[in-house]
PDB file of C-alpha atoms in Angstrom:
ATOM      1  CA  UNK D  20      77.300 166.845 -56.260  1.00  0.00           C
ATOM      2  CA  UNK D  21      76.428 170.285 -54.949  1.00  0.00           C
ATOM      3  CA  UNK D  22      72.561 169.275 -55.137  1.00  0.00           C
ATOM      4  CA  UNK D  23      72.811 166.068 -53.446  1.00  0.00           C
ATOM      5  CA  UNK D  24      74.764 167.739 -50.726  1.00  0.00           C
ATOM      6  CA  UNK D  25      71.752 170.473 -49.925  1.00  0.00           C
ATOM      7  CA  UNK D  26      68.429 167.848 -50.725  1.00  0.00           C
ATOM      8  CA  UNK D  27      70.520 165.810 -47.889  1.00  0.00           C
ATOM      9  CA  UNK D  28      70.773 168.572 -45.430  1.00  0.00           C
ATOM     10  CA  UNK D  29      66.914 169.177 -46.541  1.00  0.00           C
ATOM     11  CA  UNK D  30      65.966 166.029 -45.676  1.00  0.00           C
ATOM     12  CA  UNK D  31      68.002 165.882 -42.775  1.00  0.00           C
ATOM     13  CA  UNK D  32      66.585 169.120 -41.473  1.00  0.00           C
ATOM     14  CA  UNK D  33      62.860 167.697 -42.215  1.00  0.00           C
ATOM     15  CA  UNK D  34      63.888 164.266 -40.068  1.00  0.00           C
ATOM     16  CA  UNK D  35      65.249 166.723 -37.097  1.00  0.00           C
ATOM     17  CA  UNK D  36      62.090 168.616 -37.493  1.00  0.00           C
ATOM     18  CA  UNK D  37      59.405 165.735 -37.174  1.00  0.00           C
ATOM     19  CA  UNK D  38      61.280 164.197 -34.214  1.00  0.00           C
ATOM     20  CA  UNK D  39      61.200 167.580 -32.424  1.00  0.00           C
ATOM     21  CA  UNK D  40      57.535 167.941 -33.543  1.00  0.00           C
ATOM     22  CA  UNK D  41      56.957 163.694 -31.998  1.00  0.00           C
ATOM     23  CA  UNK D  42      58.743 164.493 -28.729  1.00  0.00           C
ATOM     24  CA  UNK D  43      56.261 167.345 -28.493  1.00  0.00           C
ATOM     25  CA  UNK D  44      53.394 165.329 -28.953  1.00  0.00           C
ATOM     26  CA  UNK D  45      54.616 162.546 -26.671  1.00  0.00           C
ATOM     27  CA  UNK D  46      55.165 165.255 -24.258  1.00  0.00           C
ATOM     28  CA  UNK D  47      51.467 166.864 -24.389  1.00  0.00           C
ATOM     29  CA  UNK D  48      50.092 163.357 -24.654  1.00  0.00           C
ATOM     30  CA  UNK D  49      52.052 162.096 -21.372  1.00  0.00           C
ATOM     31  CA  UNK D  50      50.491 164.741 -19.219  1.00  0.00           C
ATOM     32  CA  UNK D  51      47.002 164.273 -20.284  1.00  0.00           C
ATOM     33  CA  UNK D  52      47.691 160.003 -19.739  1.00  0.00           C
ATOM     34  CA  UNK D  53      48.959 160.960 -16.667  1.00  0.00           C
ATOM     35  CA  UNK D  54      45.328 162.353 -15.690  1.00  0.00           C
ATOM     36  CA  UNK D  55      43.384 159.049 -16.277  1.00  0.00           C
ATOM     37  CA  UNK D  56      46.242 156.192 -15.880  1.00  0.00           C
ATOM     38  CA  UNK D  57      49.895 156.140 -14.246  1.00  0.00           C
ATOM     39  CA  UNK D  58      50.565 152.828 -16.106  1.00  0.00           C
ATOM     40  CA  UNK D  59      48.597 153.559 -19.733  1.00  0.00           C
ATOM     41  CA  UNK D  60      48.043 150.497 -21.853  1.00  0.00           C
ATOM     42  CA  UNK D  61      48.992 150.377 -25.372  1.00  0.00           C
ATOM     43  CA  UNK D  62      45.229 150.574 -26.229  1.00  0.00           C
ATOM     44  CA  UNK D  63      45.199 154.198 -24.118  1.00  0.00           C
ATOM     45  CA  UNK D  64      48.316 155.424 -26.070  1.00  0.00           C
ATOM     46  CA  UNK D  65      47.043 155.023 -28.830  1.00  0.00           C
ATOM     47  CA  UNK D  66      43.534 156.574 -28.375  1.00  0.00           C
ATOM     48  CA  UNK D  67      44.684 159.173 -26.521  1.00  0.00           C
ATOM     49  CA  UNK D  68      47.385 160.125 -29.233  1.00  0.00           C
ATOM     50  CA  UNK D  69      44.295 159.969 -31.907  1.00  0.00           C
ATOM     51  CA  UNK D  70      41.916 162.237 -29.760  1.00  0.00           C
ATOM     52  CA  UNK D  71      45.324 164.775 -29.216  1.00  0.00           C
ATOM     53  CA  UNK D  72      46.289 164.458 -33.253  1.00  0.00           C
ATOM     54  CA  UNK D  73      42.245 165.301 -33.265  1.00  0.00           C
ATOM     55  CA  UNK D  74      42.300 168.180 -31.248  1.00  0.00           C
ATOM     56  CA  UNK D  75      45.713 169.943 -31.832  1.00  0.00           C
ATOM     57  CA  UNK D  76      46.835 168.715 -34.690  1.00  0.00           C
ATOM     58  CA  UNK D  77      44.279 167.409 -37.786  1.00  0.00           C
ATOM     59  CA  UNK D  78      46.003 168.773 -40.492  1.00  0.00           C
ATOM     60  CA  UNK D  79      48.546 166.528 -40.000  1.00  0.00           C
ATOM     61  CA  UNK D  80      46.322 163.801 -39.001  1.00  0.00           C
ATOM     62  CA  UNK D  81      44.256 164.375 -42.504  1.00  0.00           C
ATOM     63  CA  UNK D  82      46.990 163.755 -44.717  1.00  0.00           C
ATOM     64  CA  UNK D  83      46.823 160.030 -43.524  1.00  0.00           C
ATOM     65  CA  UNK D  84      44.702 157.717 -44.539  1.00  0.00           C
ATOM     66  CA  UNK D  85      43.524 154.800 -41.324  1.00  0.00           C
ATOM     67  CA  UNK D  86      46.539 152.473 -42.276  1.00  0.00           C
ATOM     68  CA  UNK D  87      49.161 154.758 -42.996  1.00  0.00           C
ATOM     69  CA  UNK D  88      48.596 156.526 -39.501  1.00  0.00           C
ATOM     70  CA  UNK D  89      48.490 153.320 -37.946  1.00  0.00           C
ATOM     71  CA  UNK D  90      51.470 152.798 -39.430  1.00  0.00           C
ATOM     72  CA  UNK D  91      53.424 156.320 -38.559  1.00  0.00           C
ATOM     73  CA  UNK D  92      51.965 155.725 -34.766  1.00  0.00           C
ATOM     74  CA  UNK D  93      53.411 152.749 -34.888  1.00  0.00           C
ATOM     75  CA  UNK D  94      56.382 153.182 -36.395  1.00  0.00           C
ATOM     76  CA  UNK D  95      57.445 156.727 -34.206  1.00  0.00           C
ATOM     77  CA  UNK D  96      55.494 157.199 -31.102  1.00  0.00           C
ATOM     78  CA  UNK D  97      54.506 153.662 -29.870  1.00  0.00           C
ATOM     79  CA  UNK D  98      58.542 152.524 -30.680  1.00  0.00           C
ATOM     80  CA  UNK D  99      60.297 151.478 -27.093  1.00  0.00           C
ATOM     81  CA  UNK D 100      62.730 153.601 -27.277  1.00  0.00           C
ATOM     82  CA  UNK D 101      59.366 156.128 -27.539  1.00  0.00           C
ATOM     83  CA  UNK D 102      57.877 154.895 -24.930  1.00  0.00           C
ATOM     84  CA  UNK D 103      61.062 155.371 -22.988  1.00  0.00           C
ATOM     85  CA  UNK D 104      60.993 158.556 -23.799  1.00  0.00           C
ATOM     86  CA  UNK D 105      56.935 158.750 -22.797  1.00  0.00           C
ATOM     87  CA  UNK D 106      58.142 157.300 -19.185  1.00  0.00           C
ATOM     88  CA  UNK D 107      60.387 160.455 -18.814  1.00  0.00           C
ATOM     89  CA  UNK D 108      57.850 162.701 -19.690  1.00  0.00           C
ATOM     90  CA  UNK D 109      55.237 161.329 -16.960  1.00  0.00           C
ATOM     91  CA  UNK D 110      58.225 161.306 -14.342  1.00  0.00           C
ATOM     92  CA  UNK D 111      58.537 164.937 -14.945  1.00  0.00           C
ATOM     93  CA  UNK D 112      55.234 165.811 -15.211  1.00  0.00           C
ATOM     94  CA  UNK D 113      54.547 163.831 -11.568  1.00  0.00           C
ATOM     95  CA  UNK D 114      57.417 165.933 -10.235  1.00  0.00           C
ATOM     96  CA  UNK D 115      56.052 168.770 -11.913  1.00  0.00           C
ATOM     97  CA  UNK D 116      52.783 168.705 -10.106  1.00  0.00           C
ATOM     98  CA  UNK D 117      53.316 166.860  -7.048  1.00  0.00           C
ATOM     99  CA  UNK D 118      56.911 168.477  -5.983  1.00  0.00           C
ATOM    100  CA  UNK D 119      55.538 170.769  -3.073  1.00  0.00           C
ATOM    101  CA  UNK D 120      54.375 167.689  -1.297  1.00  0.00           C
ATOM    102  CA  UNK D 121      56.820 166.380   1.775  1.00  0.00           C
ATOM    103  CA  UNK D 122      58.885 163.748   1.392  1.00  0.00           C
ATOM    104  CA  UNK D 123      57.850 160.709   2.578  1.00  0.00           C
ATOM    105  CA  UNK D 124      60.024 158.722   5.573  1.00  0.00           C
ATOM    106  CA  UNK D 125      59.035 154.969   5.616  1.00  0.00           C
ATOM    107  CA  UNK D 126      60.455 155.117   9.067  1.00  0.00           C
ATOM    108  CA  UNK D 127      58.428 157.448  10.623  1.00  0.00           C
ATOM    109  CA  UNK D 128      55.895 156.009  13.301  1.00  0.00           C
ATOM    110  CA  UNK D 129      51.990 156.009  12.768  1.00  0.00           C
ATOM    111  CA  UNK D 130      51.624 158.627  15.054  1.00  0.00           C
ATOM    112  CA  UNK D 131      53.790 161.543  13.371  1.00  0.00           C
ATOM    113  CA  UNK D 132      52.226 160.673  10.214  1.00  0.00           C
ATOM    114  CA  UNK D 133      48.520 161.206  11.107  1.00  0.00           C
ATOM    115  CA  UNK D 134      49.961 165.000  12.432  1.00  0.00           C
TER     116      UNK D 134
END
């Protein structure tokens, strides 16, 4: 009984481990999606999560073969409730760069703007 107890808290500490380790690569991939596309398609998710996994990450990427990453990505990082996550991540990395800029008043006339 004593076994099963600690391979479950192993396991459990390996599942709380990878999703840390996802949210991190969500988060790195949102900023760099948020340089070429505000509204990525699921076509630049994905590419853009193979050239980061690439880049920063091939160990992990090697131990995959094609179909079994396609299914991980799949399966954890292109998920909705991912890809809510993803949405977060570009709001605050938006805020993150553009929060010195004035807020904008839809009521102010032409000419104050153009000042």
């Amino acid at each position: 009984m004593g076994d099963r107890i600690v391979k479950l808290e192993k396991n459990f500490e390996i599942a709380n481990n990878e999703q840390d380790f996802i949210k991190d690569i969500i988060k790195s991939i949102a900023k760099k999606l948020l340089v070429k596309s505000i509204y990525p398609t699921h076509e630049e998710l994905r590419e853009t999560t193979r050239e980061f996994m690439l880049s920063e990450h091939p160990d992990f990427l090697k131990k995959f073969k094609k179909n079994q990453w396609q299914i991980y990505y799949e399966k954890n990082i292109a998920q909705l409730s991912i890809l809510g996550t993803l949405t977060a991540r570009i709001k605050d990395a938006m805020f993150s760069v553009f929060s010195e800029l004035p807020p904008i008043n839809t009521s102010t006339k032409e000419l104050e703007i153009k000042k």
